[in-house]
mmCIF file of C-alpha atoms in Angstrom:
data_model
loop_
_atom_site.group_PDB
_atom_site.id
_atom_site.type_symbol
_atom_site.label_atom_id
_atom_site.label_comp_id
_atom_site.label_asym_id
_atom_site.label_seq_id
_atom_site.Cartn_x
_atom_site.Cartn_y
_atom_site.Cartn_z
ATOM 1 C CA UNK A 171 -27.967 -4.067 -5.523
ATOM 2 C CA UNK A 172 -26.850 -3.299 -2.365
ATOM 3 C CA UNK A 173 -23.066 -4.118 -1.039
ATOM 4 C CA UNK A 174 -21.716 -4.339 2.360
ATOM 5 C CA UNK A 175 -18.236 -3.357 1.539
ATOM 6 C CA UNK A 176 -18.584 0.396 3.287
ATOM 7 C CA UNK A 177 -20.612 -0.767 6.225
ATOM 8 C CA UNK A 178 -17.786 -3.715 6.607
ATOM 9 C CA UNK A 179 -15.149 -1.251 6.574
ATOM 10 C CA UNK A 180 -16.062 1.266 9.582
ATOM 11 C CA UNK A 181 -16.782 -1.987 11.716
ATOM 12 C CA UNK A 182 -13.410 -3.044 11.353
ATOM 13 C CA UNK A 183 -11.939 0.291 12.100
ATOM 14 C CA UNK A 184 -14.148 0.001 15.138
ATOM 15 C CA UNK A 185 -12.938 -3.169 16.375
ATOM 16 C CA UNK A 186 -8.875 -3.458 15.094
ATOM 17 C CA UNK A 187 -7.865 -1.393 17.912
ATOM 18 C CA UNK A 188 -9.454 -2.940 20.728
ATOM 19 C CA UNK A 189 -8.167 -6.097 19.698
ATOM 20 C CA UNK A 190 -4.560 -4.995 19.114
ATOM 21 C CA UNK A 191 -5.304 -3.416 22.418
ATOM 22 C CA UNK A 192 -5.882 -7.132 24.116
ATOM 23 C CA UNK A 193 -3.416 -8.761 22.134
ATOM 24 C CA UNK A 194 -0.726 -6.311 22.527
ATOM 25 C CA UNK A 195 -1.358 -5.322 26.388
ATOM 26 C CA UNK A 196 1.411 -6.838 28.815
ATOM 27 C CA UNK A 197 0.394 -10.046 30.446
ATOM 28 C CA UNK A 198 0.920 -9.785 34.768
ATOM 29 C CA UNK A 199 2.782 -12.634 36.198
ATOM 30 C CA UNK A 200 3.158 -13.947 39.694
ATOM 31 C CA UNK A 201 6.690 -13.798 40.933
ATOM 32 C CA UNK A 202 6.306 -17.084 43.013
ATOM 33 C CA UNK A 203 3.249 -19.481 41.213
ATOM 34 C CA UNK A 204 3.312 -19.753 36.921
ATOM 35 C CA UNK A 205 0.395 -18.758 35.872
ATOM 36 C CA UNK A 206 -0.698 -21.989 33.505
ATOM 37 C CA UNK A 207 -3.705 -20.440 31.900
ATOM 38 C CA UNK A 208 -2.336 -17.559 29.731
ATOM 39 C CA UNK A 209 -0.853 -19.991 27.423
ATOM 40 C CA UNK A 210 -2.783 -22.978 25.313
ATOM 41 C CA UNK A 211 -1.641 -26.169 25.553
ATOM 42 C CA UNK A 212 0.034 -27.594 22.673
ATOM 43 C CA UNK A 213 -2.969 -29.930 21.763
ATOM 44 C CA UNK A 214 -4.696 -26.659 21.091
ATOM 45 C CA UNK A 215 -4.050 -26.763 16.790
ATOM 46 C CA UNK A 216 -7.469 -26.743 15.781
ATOM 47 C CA UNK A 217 -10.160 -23.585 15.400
ATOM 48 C CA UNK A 218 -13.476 -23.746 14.058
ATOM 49 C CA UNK A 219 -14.807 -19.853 13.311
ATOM 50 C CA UNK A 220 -18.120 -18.250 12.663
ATOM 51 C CA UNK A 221 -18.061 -14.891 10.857
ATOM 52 C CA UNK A 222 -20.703 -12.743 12.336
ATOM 53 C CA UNK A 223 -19.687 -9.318 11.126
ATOM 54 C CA UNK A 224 -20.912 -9.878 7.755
ATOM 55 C CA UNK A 225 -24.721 -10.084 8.926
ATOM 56 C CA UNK A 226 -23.925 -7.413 10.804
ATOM 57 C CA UNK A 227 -22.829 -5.525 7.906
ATOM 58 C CA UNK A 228 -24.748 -6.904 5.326
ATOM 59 C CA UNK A 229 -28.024 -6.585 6.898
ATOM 60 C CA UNK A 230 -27.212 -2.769 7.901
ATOM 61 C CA UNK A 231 -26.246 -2.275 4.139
ATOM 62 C CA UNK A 232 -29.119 -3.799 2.580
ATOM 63 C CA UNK A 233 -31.671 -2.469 4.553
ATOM 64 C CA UNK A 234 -30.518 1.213 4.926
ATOM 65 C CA UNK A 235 -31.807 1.729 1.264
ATOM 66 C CA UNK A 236 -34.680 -0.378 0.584
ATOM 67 C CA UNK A 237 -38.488 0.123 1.135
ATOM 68 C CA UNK A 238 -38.618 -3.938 1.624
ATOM 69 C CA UNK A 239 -36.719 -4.681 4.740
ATOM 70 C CA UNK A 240 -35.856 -8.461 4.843
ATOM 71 C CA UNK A 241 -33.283 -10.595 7.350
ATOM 72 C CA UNK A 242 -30.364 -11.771 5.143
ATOM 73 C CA UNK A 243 -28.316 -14.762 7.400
ATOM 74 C CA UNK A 244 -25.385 -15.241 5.315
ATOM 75 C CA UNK A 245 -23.521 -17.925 6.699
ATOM 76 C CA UNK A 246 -19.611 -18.351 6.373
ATOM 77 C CA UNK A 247 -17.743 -20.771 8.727
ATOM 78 C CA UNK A 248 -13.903 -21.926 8.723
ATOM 79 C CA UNK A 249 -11.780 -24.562 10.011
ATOM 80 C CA UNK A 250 -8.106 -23.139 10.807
ATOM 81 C CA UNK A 251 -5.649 -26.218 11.322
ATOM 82 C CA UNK A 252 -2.203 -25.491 13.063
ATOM 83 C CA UNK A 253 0.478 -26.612 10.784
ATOM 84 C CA UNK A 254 4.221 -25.396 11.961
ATOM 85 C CA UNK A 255 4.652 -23.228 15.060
ATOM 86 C CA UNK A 256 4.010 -19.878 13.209
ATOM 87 C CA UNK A 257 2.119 -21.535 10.018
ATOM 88 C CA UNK A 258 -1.628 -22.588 9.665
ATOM 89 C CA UNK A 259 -4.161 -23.983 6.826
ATOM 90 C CA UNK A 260 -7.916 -22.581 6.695
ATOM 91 C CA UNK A 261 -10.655 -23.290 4.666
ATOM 92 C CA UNK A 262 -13.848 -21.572 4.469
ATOM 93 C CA UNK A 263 -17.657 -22.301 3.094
ATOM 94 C CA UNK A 264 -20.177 -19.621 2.371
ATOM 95 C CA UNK A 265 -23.608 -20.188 1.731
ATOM 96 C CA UNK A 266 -26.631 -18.116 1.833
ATOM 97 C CA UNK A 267 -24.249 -14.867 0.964
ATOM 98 C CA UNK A 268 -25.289 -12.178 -1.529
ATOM 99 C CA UNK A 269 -28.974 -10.357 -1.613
ATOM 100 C CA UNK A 270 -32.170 -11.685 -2.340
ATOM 101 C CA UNK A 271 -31.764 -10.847 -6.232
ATOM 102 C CA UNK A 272 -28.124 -12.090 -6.109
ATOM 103 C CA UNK A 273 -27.435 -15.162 -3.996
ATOM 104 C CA UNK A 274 -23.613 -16.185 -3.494
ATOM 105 C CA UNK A 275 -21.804 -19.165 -2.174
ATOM 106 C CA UNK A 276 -18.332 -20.821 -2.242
ATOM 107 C CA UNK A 277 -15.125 -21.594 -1.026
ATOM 108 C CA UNK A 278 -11.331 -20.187 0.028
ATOM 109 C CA UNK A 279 -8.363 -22.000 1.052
ATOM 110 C CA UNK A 280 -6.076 -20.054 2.774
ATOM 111 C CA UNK A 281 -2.741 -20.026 4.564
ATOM 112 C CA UNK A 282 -1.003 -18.328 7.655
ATOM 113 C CA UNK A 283 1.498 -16.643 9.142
ATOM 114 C CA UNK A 284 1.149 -15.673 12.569
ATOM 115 C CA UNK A 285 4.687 -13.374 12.263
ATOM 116 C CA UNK A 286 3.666 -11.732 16.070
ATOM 117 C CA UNK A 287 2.782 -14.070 18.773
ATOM 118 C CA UNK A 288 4.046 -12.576 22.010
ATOM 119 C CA UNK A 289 3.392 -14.795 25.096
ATOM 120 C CA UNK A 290 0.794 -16.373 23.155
ATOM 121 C CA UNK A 291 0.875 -19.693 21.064
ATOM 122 C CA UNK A 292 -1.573 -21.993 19.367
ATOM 123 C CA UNK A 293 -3.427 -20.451 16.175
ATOM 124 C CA UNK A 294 -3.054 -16.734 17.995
ATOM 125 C CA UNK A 295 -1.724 -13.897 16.895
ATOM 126 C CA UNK A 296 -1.168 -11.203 14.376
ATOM 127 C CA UNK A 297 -1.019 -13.052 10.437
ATOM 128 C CA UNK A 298 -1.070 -12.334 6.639
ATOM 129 C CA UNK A 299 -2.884 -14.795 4.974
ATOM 130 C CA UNK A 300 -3.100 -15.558 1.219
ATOM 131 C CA UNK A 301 -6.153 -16.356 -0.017
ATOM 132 C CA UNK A 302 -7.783 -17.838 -2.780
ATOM 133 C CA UNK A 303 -11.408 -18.071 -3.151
ATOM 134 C CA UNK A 304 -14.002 -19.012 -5.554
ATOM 135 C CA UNK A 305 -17.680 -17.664 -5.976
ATOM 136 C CA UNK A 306 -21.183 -19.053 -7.318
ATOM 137 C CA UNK A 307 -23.379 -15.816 -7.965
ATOM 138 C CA UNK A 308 -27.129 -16.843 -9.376
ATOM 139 C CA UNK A 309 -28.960 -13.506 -10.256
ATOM 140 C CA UNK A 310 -32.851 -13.638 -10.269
ATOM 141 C CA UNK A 311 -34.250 -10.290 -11.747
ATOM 142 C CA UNK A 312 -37.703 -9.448 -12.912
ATOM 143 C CA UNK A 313 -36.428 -8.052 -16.154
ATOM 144 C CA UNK A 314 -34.067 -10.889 -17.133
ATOM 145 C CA UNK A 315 -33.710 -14.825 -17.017
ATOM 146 C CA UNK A 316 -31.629 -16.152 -14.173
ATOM 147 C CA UNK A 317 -28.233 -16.105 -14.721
ATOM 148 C CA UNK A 318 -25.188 -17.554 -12.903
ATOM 149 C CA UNK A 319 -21.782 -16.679 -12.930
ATOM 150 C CA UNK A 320 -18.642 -18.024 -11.522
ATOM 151 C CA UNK A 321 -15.536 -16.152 -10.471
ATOM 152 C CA UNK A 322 -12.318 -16.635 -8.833
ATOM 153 C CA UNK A 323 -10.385 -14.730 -6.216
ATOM 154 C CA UNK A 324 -7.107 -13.928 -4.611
ATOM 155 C CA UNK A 325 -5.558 -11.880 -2.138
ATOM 156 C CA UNK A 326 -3.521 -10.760 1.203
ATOM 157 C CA UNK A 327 -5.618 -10.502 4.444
ATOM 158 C CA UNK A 328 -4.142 -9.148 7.632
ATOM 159 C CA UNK A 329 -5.671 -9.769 10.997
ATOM 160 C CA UNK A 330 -5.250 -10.434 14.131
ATOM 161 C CA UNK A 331 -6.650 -13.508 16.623
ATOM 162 C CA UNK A 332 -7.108 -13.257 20.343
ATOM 163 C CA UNK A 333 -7.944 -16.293 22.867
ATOM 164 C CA UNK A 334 -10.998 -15.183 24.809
ATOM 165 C CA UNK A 335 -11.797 -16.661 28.165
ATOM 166 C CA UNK A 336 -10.044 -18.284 31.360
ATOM 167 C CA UNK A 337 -9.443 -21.649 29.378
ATOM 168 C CA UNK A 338 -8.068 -19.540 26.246
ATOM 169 C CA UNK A 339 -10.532 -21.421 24.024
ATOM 170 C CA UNK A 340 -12.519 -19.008 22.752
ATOM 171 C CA UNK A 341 -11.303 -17.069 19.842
ATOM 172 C CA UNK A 342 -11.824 -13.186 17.973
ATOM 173 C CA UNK A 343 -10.734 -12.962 14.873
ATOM 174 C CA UNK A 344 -10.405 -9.948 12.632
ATOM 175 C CA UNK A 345 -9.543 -9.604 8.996
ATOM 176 C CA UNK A 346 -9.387 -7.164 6.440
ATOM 177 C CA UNK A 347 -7.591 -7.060 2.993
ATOM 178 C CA UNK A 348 -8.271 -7.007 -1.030
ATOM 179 C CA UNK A 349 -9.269 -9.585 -3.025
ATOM 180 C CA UNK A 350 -9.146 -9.171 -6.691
ATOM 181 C CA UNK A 351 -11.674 -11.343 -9.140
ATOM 182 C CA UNK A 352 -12.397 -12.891 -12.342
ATOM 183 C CA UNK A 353 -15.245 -14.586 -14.215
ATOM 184 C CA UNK A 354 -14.245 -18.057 -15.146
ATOM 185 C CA UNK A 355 -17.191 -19.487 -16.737
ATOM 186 C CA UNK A 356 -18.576 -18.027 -20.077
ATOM 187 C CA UNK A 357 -21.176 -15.018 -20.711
ATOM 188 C CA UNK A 358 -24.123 -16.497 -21.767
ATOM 189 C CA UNK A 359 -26.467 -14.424 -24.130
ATOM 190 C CA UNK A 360 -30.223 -14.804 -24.934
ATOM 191 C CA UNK A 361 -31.511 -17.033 -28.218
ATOM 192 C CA UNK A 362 -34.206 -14.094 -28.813
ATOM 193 C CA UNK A 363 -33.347 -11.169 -31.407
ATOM 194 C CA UNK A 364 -30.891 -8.604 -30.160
ATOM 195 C CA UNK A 365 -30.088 -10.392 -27.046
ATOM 196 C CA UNK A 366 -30.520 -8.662 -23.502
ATOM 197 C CA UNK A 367 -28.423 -6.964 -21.048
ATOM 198 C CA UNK A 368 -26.964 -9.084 -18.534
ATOM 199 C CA UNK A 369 -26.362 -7.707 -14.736
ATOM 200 C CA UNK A 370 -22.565 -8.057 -13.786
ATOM 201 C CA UNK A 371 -21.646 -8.743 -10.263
ATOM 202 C CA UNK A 372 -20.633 -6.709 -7.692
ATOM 203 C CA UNK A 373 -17.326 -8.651 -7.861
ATOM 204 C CA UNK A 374 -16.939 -7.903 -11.663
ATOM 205 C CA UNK A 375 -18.062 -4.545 -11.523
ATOM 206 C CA UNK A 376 -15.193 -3.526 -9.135
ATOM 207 C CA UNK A 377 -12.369 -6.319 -9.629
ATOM 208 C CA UNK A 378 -10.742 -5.711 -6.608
ATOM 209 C CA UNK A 379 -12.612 -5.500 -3.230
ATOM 210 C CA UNK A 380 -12.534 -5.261 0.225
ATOM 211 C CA UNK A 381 -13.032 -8.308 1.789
ATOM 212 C CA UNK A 382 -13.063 -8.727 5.786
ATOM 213 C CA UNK A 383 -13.817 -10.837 9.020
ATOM 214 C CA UNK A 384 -14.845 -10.246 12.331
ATOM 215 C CA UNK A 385 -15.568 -13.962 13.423
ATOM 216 C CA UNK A 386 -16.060 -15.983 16.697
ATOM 217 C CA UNK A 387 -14.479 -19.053 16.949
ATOM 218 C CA UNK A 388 -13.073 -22.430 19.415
ATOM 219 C CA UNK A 389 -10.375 -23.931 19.387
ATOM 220 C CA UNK A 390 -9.409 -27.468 20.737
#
């Protein structure tokens, strides 16, 4: 089974200091007319993301080392709600995730804190976010029955999220951090003498993972 855990990390390396860069970068002013557009409007507390750097990665990953190239579209969207001046809620679904011999979905709550906001305001900024997450991972392979597992997840992620645009609407936002996991529903074992071996996940096999984002998103 191929992971997209290496492949994840060098495109965030690629892409955290170009958005520090825009984030960080001083903002010109007129002397004489306030410029109105560099800051959201209040009414700006909602986001809706799209992560697109996990088909990125996980399409890369998978199809490096296999004689079977396939399209994988995992699909993982958010919904970020602005909750104090500095504090936020997010939730995330992801469906379609995994490879075509282990299929993953599920969901993560998460919560945060933009601690570096700058001229900016309005779900923008630098943030940690605890996270919790849970995962449904059905294995299909030739040499065993199907088997699900499910496993639950928390962690730190740090990021940082830029308004894109004239209208400061548009939104980047990267993530990276570790999650650490456990199986929560029992091992199951076969009725048939001496059993068989059953696959672990990639989240069991390693515990704690990297887990990141680099997402498009809109805010209104």
């Amino acid at each position: 089974m191929i992971h997209n855990c290496s492949c994840t990390c060098r495109l965030l390396r690629f892409l955290m200091p170009a958005v520090l860069a825009a984030f960080l970068s001083p903002v010109a002013r007129a002397q004489t007319t306030p410029d109105t557009t560099l800051q959201a409007p209040l009414s700006y507390r909602n986001a809706v993301r799209l992560d697109l750097g996990g088909v990125l990665a996980r399409n890369v990953a998978y199809n490096a080392l296999t004689s079977q190239p396939r399209v994988l579209l995992p699909v993982l969207v958010g919904y970020e709600r602005q909750l104090g001046q500095r504090t936020s809620a997010n939730a995330e679904v992801l469906v379609h995730g995994g490879t075509p011999d282990e299929r993953t979905s599920g969901l993560a709550l998460q919560g945060r804190y933009y601690y570096c906001q700058r001229h900016q305001r309005g779900l923008a900024g630098l943030y940690a976010a605890p996270t919790i997450s849970y995962r449904y991972v059905r294995q299909q392979f030739y040499y065993i029955p199907v088997e699900t597992h499910k496993l639950a997840g928390a962690g730190v992620l740090l990021g940082a999220q830029v308004p894109l645009g004239v209208r400061r609407r548009l939104l980047l936002d990267v993530s990276g951090g570790i999650m650490t996991w456990a199986r929560v529903n029992p091992v199951h074992t076969s009725a048939a003498p001496g059993g068989y071996y059953q696959e672990k996940t990639y989240y069991e096999r390693n515990r704690s993972v990297f887990d990141g984002r680099i997402s498009l998103g809109y805010r209104f």
